[in-house]
CSV table of C-alpha atoms and ligand atoms in Angstrom, one decimal:
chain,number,residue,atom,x,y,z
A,1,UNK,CA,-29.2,116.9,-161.1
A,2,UNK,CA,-29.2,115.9,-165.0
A,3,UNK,CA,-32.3,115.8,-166.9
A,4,UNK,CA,-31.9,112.0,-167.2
A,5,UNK,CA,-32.2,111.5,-163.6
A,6,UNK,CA,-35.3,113.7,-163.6
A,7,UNK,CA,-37.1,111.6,-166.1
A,8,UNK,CA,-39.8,109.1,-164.6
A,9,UNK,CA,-38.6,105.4,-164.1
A,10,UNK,CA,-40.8,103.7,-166.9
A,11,UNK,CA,-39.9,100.2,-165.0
A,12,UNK,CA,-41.5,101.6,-161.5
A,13,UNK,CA,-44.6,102.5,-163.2
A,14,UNK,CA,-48.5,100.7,-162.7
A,15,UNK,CA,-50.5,100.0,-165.2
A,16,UNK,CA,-52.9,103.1,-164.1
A,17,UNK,CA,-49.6,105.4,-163.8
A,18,UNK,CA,-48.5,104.1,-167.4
A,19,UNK,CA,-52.1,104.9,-168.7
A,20,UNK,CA,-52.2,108.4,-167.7
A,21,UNK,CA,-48.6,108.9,-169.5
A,22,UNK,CA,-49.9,107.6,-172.7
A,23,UNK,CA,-53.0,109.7,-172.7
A,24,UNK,CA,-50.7,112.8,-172.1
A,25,UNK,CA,-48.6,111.7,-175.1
A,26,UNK,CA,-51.8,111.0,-177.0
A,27,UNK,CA,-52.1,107.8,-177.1
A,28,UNK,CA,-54.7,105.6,-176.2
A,29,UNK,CA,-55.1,104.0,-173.0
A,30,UNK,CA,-55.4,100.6,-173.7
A,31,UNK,CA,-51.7,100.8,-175.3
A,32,UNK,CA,-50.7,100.7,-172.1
A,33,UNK,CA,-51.6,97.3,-170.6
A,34,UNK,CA,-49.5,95.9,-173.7
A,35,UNK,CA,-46.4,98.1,-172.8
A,36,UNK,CA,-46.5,97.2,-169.2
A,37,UNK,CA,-46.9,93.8,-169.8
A,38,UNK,CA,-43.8,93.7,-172.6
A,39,UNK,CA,-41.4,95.6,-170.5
A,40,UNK,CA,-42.0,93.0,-167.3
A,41,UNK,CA,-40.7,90.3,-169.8
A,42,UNK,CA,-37.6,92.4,-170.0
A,43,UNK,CA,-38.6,94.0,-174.0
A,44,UNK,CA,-37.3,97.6,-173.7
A,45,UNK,CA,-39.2,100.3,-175.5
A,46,UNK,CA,-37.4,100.1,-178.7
A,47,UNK,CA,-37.9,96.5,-179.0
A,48,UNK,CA,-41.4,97.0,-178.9
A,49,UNK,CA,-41.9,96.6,-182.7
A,50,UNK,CA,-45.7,96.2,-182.4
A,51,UNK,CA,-46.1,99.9,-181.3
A,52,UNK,CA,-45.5,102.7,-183.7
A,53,UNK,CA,-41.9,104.3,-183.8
A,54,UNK,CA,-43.2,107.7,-182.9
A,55,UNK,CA,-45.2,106.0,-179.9
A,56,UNK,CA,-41.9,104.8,-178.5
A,57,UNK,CA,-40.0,107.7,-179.4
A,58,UNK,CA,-42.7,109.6,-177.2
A,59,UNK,CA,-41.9,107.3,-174.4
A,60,UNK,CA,-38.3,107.0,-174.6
A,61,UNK,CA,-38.7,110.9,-174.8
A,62,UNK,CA,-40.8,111.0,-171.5
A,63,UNK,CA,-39.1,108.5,-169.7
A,64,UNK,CA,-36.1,106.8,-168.5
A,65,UNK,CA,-35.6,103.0,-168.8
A,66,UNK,CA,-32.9,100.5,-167.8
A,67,UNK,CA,-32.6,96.9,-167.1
A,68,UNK,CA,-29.4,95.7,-164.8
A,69,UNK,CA,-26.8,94.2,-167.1
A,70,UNK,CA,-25.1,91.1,-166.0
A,71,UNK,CA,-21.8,92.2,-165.2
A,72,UNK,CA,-20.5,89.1,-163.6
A,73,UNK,CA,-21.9,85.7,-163.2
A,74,UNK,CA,-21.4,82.6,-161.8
A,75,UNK,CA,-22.8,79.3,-162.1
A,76,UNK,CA,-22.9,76.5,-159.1
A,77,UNK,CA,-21.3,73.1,-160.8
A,78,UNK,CA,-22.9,71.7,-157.4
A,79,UNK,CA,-26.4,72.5,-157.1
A,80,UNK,CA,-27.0,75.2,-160.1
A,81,UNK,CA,-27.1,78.1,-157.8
A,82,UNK,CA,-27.0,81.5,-160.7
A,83,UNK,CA,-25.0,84.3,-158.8
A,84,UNK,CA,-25.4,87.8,-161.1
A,85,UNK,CA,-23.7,90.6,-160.3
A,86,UNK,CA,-25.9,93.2,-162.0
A,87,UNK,CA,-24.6,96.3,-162.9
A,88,UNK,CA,-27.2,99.4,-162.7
A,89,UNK,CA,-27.6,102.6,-164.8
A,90,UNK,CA,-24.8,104.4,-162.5
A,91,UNK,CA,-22.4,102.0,-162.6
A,92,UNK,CA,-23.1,100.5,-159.0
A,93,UNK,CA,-23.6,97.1,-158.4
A,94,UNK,CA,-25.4,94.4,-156.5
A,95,UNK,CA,-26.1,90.9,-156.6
A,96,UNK,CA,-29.0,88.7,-156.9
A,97,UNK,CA,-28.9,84.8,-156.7
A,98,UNK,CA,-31.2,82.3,-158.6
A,99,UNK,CA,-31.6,79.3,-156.2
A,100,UNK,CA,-32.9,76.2,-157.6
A,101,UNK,CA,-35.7,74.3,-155.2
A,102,UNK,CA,-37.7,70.9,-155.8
A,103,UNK,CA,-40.6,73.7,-156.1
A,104,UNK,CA,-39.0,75.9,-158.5
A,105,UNK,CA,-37.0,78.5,-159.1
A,106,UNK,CA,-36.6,81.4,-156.2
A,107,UNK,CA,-34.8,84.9,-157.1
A,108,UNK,CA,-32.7,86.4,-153.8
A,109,UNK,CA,-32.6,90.4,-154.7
A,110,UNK,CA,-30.6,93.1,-153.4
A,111,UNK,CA,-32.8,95.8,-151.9
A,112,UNK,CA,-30.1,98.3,-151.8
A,113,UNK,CA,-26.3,99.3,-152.4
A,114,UNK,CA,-24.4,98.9,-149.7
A,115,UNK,CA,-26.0,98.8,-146.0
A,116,UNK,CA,-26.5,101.1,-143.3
A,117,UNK,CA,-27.1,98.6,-140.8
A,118,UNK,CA,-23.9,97.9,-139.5
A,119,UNK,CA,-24.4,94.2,-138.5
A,120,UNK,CA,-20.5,93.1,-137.9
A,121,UNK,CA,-20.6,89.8,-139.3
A,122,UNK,CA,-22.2,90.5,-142.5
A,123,UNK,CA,-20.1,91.9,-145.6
A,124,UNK,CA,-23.0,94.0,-147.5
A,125,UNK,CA,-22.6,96.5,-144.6
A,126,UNK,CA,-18.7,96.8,-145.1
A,127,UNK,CA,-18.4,100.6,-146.6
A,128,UNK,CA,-22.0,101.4,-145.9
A,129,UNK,CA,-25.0,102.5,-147.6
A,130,UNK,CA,-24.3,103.8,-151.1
A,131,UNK,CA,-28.1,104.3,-151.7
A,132,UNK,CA,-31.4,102.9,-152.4
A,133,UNK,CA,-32.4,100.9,-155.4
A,134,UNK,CA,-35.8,102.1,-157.3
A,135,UNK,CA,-38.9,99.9,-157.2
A,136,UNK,CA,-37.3,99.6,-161.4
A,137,UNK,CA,-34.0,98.5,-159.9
A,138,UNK,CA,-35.7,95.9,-157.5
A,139,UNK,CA,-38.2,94.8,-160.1
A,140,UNK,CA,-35.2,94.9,-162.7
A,141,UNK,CA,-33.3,92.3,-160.9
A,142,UNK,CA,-36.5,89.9,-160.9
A,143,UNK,CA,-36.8,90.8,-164.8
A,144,UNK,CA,-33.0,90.8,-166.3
A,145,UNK,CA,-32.5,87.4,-164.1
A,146,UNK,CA,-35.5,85.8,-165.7
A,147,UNK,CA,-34.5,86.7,-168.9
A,148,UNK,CA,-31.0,85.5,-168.6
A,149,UNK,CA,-31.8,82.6,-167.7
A,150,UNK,CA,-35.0,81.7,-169.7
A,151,UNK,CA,-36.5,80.5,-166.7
A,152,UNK,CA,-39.8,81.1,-164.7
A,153,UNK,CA,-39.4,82.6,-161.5
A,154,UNK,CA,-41.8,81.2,-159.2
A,155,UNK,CA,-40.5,83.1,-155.7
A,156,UNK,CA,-38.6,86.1,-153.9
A,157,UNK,CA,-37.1,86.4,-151.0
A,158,UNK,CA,-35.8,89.9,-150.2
A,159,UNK,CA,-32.5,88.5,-148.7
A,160,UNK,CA,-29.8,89.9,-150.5
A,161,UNK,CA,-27.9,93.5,-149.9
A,162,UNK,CA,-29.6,96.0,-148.1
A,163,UNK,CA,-32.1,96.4,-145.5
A,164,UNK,CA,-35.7,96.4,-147.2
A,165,UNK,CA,-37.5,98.3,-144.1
A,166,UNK,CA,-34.9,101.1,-144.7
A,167,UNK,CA,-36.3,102.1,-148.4
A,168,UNK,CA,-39.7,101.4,-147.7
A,169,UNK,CA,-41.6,102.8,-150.2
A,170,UNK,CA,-39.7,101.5,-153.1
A,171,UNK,CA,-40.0,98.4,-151.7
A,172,UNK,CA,-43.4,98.2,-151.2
A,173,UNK,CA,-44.1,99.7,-154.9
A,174,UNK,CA,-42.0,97.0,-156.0
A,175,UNK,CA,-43.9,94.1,-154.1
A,176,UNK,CA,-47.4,95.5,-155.9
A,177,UNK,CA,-45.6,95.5,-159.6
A,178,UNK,CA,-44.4,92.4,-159.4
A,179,UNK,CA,-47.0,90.6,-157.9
A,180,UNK,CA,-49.2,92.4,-161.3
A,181,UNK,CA,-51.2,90.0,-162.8
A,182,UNK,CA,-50.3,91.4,-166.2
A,183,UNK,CA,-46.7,91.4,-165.5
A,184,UNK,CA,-44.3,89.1,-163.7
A,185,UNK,CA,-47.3,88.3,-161.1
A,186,UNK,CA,-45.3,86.1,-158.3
A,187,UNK,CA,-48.5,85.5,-155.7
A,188,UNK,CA,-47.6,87.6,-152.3
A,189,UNK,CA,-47.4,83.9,-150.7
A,190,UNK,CA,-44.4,83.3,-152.3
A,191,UNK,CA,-42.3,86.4,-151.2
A,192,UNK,CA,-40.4,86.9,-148.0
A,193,UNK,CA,-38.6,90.1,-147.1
A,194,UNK,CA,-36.0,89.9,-144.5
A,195,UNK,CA,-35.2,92.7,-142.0
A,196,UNK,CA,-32.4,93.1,-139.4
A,197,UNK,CA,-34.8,94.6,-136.8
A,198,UNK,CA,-36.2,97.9,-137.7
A,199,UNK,CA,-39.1,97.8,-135.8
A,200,UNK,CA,-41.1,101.0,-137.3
A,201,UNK,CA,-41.1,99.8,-140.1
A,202,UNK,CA,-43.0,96.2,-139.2
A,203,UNK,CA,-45.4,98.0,-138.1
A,204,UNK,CA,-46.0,100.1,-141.1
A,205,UNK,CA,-45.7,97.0,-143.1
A,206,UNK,CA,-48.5,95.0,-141.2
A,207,UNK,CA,-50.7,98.3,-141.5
A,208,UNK,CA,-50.5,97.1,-145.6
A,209,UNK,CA,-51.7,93.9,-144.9
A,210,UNK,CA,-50.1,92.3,-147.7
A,211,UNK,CA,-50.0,88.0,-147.4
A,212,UNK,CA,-46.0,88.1,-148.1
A,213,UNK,CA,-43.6,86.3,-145.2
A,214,UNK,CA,-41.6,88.3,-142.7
A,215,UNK,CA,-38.4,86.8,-141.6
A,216,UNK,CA,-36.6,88.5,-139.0
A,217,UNK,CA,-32.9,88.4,-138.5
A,218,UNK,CA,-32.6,87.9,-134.8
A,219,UNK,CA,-29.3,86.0,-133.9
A,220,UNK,CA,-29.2,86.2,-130.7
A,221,UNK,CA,-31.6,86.7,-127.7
A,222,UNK,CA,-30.2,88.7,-125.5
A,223,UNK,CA,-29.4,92.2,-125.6
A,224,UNK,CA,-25.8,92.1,-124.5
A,225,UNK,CA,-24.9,90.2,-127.4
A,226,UNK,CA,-27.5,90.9,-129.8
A,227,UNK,CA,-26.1,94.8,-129.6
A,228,UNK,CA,-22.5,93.4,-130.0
A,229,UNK,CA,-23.0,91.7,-133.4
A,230,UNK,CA,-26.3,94.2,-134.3
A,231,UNK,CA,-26.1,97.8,-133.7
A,232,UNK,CA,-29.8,98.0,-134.4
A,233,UNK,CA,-30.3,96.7,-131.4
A,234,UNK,CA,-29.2,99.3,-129.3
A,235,UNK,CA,-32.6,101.2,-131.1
A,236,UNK,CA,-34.7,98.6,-130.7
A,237,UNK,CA,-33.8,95.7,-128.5
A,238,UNK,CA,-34.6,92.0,-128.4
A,239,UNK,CA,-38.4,92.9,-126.5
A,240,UNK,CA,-39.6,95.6,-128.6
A,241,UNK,CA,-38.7,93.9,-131.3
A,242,UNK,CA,-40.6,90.6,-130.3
A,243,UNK,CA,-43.5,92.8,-129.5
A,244,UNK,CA,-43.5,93.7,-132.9
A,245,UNK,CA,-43.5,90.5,-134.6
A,246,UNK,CA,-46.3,89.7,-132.1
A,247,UNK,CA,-48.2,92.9,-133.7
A,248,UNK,CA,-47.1,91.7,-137.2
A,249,UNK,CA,-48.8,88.6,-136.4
A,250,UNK,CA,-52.2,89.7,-134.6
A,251,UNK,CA,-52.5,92.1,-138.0
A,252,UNK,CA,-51.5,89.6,-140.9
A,253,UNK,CA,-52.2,86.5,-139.4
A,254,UNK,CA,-49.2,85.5,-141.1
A,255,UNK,CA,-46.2,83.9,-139.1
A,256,UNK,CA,-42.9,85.2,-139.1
A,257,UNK,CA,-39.9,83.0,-139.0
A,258,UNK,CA,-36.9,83.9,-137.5
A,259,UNK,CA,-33.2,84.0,-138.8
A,260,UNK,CA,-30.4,82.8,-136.5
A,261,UNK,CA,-26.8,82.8,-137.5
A,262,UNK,CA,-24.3,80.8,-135.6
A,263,UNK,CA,-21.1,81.8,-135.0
A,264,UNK,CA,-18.6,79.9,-133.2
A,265,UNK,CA,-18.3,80.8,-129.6
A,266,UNK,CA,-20.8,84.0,-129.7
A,267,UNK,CA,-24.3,82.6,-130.0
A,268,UNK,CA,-24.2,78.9,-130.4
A,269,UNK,CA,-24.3,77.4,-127.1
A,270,UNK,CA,-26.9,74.7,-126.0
A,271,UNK,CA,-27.8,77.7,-122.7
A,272,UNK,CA,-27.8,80.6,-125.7
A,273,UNK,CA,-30.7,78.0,-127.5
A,274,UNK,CA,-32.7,77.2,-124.5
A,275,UNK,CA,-32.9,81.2,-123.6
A,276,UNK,CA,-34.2,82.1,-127.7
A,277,UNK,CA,-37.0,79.2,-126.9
A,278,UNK,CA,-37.3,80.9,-124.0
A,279,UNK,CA,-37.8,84.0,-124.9
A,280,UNK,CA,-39.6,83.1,-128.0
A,281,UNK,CA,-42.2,81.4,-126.3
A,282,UNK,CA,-42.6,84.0,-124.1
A,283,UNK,CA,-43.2,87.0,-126.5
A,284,UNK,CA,-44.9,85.4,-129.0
A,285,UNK,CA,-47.3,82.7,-127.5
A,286,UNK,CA,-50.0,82.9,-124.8
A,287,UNK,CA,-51.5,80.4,-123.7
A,288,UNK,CA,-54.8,80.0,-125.7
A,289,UNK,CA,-53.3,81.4,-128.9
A,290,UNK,CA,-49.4,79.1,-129.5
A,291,UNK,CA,-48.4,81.0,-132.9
A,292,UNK,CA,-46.5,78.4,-135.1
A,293,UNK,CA,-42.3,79.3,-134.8
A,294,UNK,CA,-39.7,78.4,-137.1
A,295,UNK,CA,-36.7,79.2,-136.7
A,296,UNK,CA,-33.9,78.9,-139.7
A,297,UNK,CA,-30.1,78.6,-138.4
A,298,UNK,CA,-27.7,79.4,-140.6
A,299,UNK,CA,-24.1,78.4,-140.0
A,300,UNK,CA,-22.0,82.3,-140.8
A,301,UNK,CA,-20.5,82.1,-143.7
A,302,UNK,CA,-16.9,83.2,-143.0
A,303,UNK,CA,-16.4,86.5,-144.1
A,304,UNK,CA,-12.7,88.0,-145.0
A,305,UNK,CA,-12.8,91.1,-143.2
A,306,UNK,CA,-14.5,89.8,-140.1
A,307,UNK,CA,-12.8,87.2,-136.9
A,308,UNK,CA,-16.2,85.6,-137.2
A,309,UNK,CA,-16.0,81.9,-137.8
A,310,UNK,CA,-18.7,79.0,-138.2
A,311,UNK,CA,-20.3,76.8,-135.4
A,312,UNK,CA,-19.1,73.2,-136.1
A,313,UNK,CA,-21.5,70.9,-137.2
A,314,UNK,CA,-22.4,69.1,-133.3
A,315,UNK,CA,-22.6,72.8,-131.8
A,316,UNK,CA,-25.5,73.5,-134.9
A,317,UNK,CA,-27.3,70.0,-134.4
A,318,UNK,CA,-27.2,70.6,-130.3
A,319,UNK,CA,-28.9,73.5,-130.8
A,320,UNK,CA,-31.6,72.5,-133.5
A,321,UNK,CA,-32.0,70.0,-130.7
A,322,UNK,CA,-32.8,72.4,-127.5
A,323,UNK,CA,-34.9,74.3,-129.7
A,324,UNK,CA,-37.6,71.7,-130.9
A,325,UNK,CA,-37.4,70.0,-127.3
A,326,UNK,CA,-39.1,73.6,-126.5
A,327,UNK,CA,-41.3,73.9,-128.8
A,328,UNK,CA,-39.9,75.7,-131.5
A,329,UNK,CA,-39.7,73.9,-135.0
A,330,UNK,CA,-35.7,75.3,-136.3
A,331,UNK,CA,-34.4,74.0,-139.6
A,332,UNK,CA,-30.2,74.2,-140.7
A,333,UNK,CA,-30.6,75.9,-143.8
A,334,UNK,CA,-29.1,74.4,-146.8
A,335,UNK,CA,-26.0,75.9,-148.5
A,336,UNK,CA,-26.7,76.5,-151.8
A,337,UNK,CA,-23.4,77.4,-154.4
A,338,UNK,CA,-21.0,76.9,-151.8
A,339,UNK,CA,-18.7,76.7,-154.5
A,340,UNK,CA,-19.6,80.1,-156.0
A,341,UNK,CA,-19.6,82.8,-152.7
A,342,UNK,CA,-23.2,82.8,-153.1
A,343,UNK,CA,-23.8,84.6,-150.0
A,344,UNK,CA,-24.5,88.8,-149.8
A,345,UNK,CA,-22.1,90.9,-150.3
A,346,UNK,CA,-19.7,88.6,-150.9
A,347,UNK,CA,-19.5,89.1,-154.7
A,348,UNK,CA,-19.9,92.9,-154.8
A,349,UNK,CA,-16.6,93.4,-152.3
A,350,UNK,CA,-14.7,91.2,-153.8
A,351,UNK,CA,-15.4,93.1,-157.5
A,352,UNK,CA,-15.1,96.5,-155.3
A,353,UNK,CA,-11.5,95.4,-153.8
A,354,UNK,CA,-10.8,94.0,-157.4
A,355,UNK,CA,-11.1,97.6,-159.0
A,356,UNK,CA,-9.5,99.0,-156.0
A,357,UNK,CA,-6.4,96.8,-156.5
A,358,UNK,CA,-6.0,97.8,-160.4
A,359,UNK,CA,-6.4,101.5,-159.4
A,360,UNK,CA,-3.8,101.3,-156.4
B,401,SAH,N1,-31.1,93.4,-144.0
B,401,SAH,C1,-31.9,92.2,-144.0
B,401,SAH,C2,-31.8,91.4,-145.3
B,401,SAH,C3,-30.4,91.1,-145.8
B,401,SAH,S1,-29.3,89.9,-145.0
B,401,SAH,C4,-31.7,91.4,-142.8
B,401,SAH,O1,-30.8,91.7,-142.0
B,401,SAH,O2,-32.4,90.4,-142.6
B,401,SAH,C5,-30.0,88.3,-145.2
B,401,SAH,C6,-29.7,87.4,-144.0
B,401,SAH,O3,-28.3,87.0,-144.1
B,401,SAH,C7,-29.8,88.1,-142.7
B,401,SAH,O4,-30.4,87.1,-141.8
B,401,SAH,C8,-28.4,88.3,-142.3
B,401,SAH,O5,-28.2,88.5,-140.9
B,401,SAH,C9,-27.7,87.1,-142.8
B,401,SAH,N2,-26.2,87.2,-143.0
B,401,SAH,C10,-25.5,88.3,-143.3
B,401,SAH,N3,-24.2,88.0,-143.3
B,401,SAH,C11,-24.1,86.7,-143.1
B,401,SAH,C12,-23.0,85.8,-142.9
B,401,SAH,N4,-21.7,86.2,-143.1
B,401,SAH,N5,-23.3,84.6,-142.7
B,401,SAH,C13,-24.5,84.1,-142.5
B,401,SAH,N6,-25.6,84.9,-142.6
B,401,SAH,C14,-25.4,86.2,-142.9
């Protein structure tokens, strides 16, 4: 391993953590409140022209520090829908997407490169997991995007590449930086981390009690074809997972809502949306305590190297229907830069195959 890599991450640091470095280089402690709070607005150390060169030539000595660079982007002409492709200190990339809402601005960020998980229809998984991002990568992505822009960032959803619950600890390290009050500080209410099913780590997540939003990527009901489209399932399957999100919700007191992609022929039939009601209502609600639902449903977006292809647009209203005739409130989510592949992975394979093609 070099020496570089060896180096602590200066952007994965706490306020506390930053304080004790500065007192081991000498420094007072209250030098570090101002750092922490200069770096989250994207100022690297050298830019930091109201502390003393030999300060930051202390830290830069210390520590390691790198913001994602934008190596691509692309800008929605529909709906203004940012798509980065950041590059990180190794030369790996992954994307983040700036989506625009009447409520403000939310960031989508890549929790990882690549993605173990398998899940056939999606094209982050395509090639695998490369490895985890740092709690400074994840928090990077928030900061670099921000600054880009020139906008506030007002909400994250952990929806991009990657599977969150499988890098746990950077993850959560990153959730407690960024919601800092001294730094970016985005409330816990206003971020959502998506998993495909890994039910250990729900639990270990609602041990943390933290007020963020859990959305869980369920797609189908039933084991037979939730296993077909999710290998996770074959760990945990469609019950243990609903008992789960039950525990989630006795803990937190926070509802989960539930993602359901629909794919022509597989999972969008009006029997396939009566059964998820079904089973919904089953797992989750008893009958003094009817914990609210939602459910998102997502036509797939068509992905080159998979057969899957969308529900049409009667299939997706049938089944919004069935659902909130049982009970459960289900929503068609909104496309956002349709005209820029702003969906994950998408970007990063097609820069991948690009390289590919110019070394062939
Ligand atoms: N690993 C996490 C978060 C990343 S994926 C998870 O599985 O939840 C974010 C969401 O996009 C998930 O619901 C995922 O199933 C969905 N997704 C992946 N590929 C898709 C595609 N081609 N079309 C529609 N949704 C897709």
């Amino acid at each position: 391993m070099s020496q570089m890599q060896e180096k602590t991450e200066l952007l994965a640091l706490t306020p506390e953590e930053l304080a004790e470095l500065m007192i081991s280089l000498g420094e007072p402690r209250y030098r570090a409140e101002q750092i922490f709070t200069q770096l989250h607005r994207g100022i690297s150390p050298e830019e930091m022209t109201n502390i003393g060169k030999a300060t930051r030539e202390r830290l830069s000595a210390a520590t390691r520090y790198h913001l994602p660079t934008v190596r691509r982007k692309l800008v929605s002409e529909i709906d203004g829908t940012v798509k980065y492709l950041f590059e990180l200190s190794d030369g790996h990339s992954v994307e983040s997407v700036l989506m625009r809402y009447e409520h403000g601005i939310t960031i989508c960020i890549s929790s990882q490169v690549g993605c173990a998980m398998g899940c056939k229809f999606c094209a982050s998984t395509i090639g695998g997991r490369v490895r985890n991002l740092s709690a400074g990568e994840l928090l990077g992505q928030v900061i670099a995007a921000a600054k880009d822009s020139g906008e506030r960032i007002g909400g994250i959803v952990m929806m991009g590449i990657g599977e969150p619950l499988d890098n746990f600890d950077n993850v959560v390290r990153f959730l407690s930086l960024v919601n800092h009050e001294k730094g970016v500080n985005i409330g816990y209410r206003h971020i959502s981390l998506s998993t495909c099913g890994l039910v250990d780590g729900i639990d270990r997540l609602a041990a943390l009690r933290l007020p963020i939003t859990l959305s869980v990527s369920l797609h189908a009901a039933d084991d037979e074809t939730r296993s077909a489209i999710m290998p996770i399932n074959r760990r945990w399957n469609v019950a243990s997972l609903l008992a789960a999100c039950r525990r989630y919700y006795t803990t937190t007191g926070r509802r989960i809502s539930f993602e359901y992609t629909l794919i022509a022929g597989k999972n969008d039939s009006p029997e396939a949306a009566k059964r998820l009601a079904l089973v919904l209502n089953r797992s989750l609600r008893t009958r003094t305590d009817t914990m609210p639902i939602h459910v998102n449903l997502i036509p797939v977006n068509e992905v080159e190297e998979t057969a899957f292809r969308r529900a049409d647009r009667r299939a997706v209203a049938a089944f919004a229907r069935v659902l909130e005739q049982n009970g459960i409130r289900a929503t068609v989510r909104r496309k956002l830069g349709a005209d820029i592949n702003a969906s994950c992975g998408q970007l990063r394979r097609a820069d991948i195959k690009a390289t590919q093609g110019k070394q062939d």
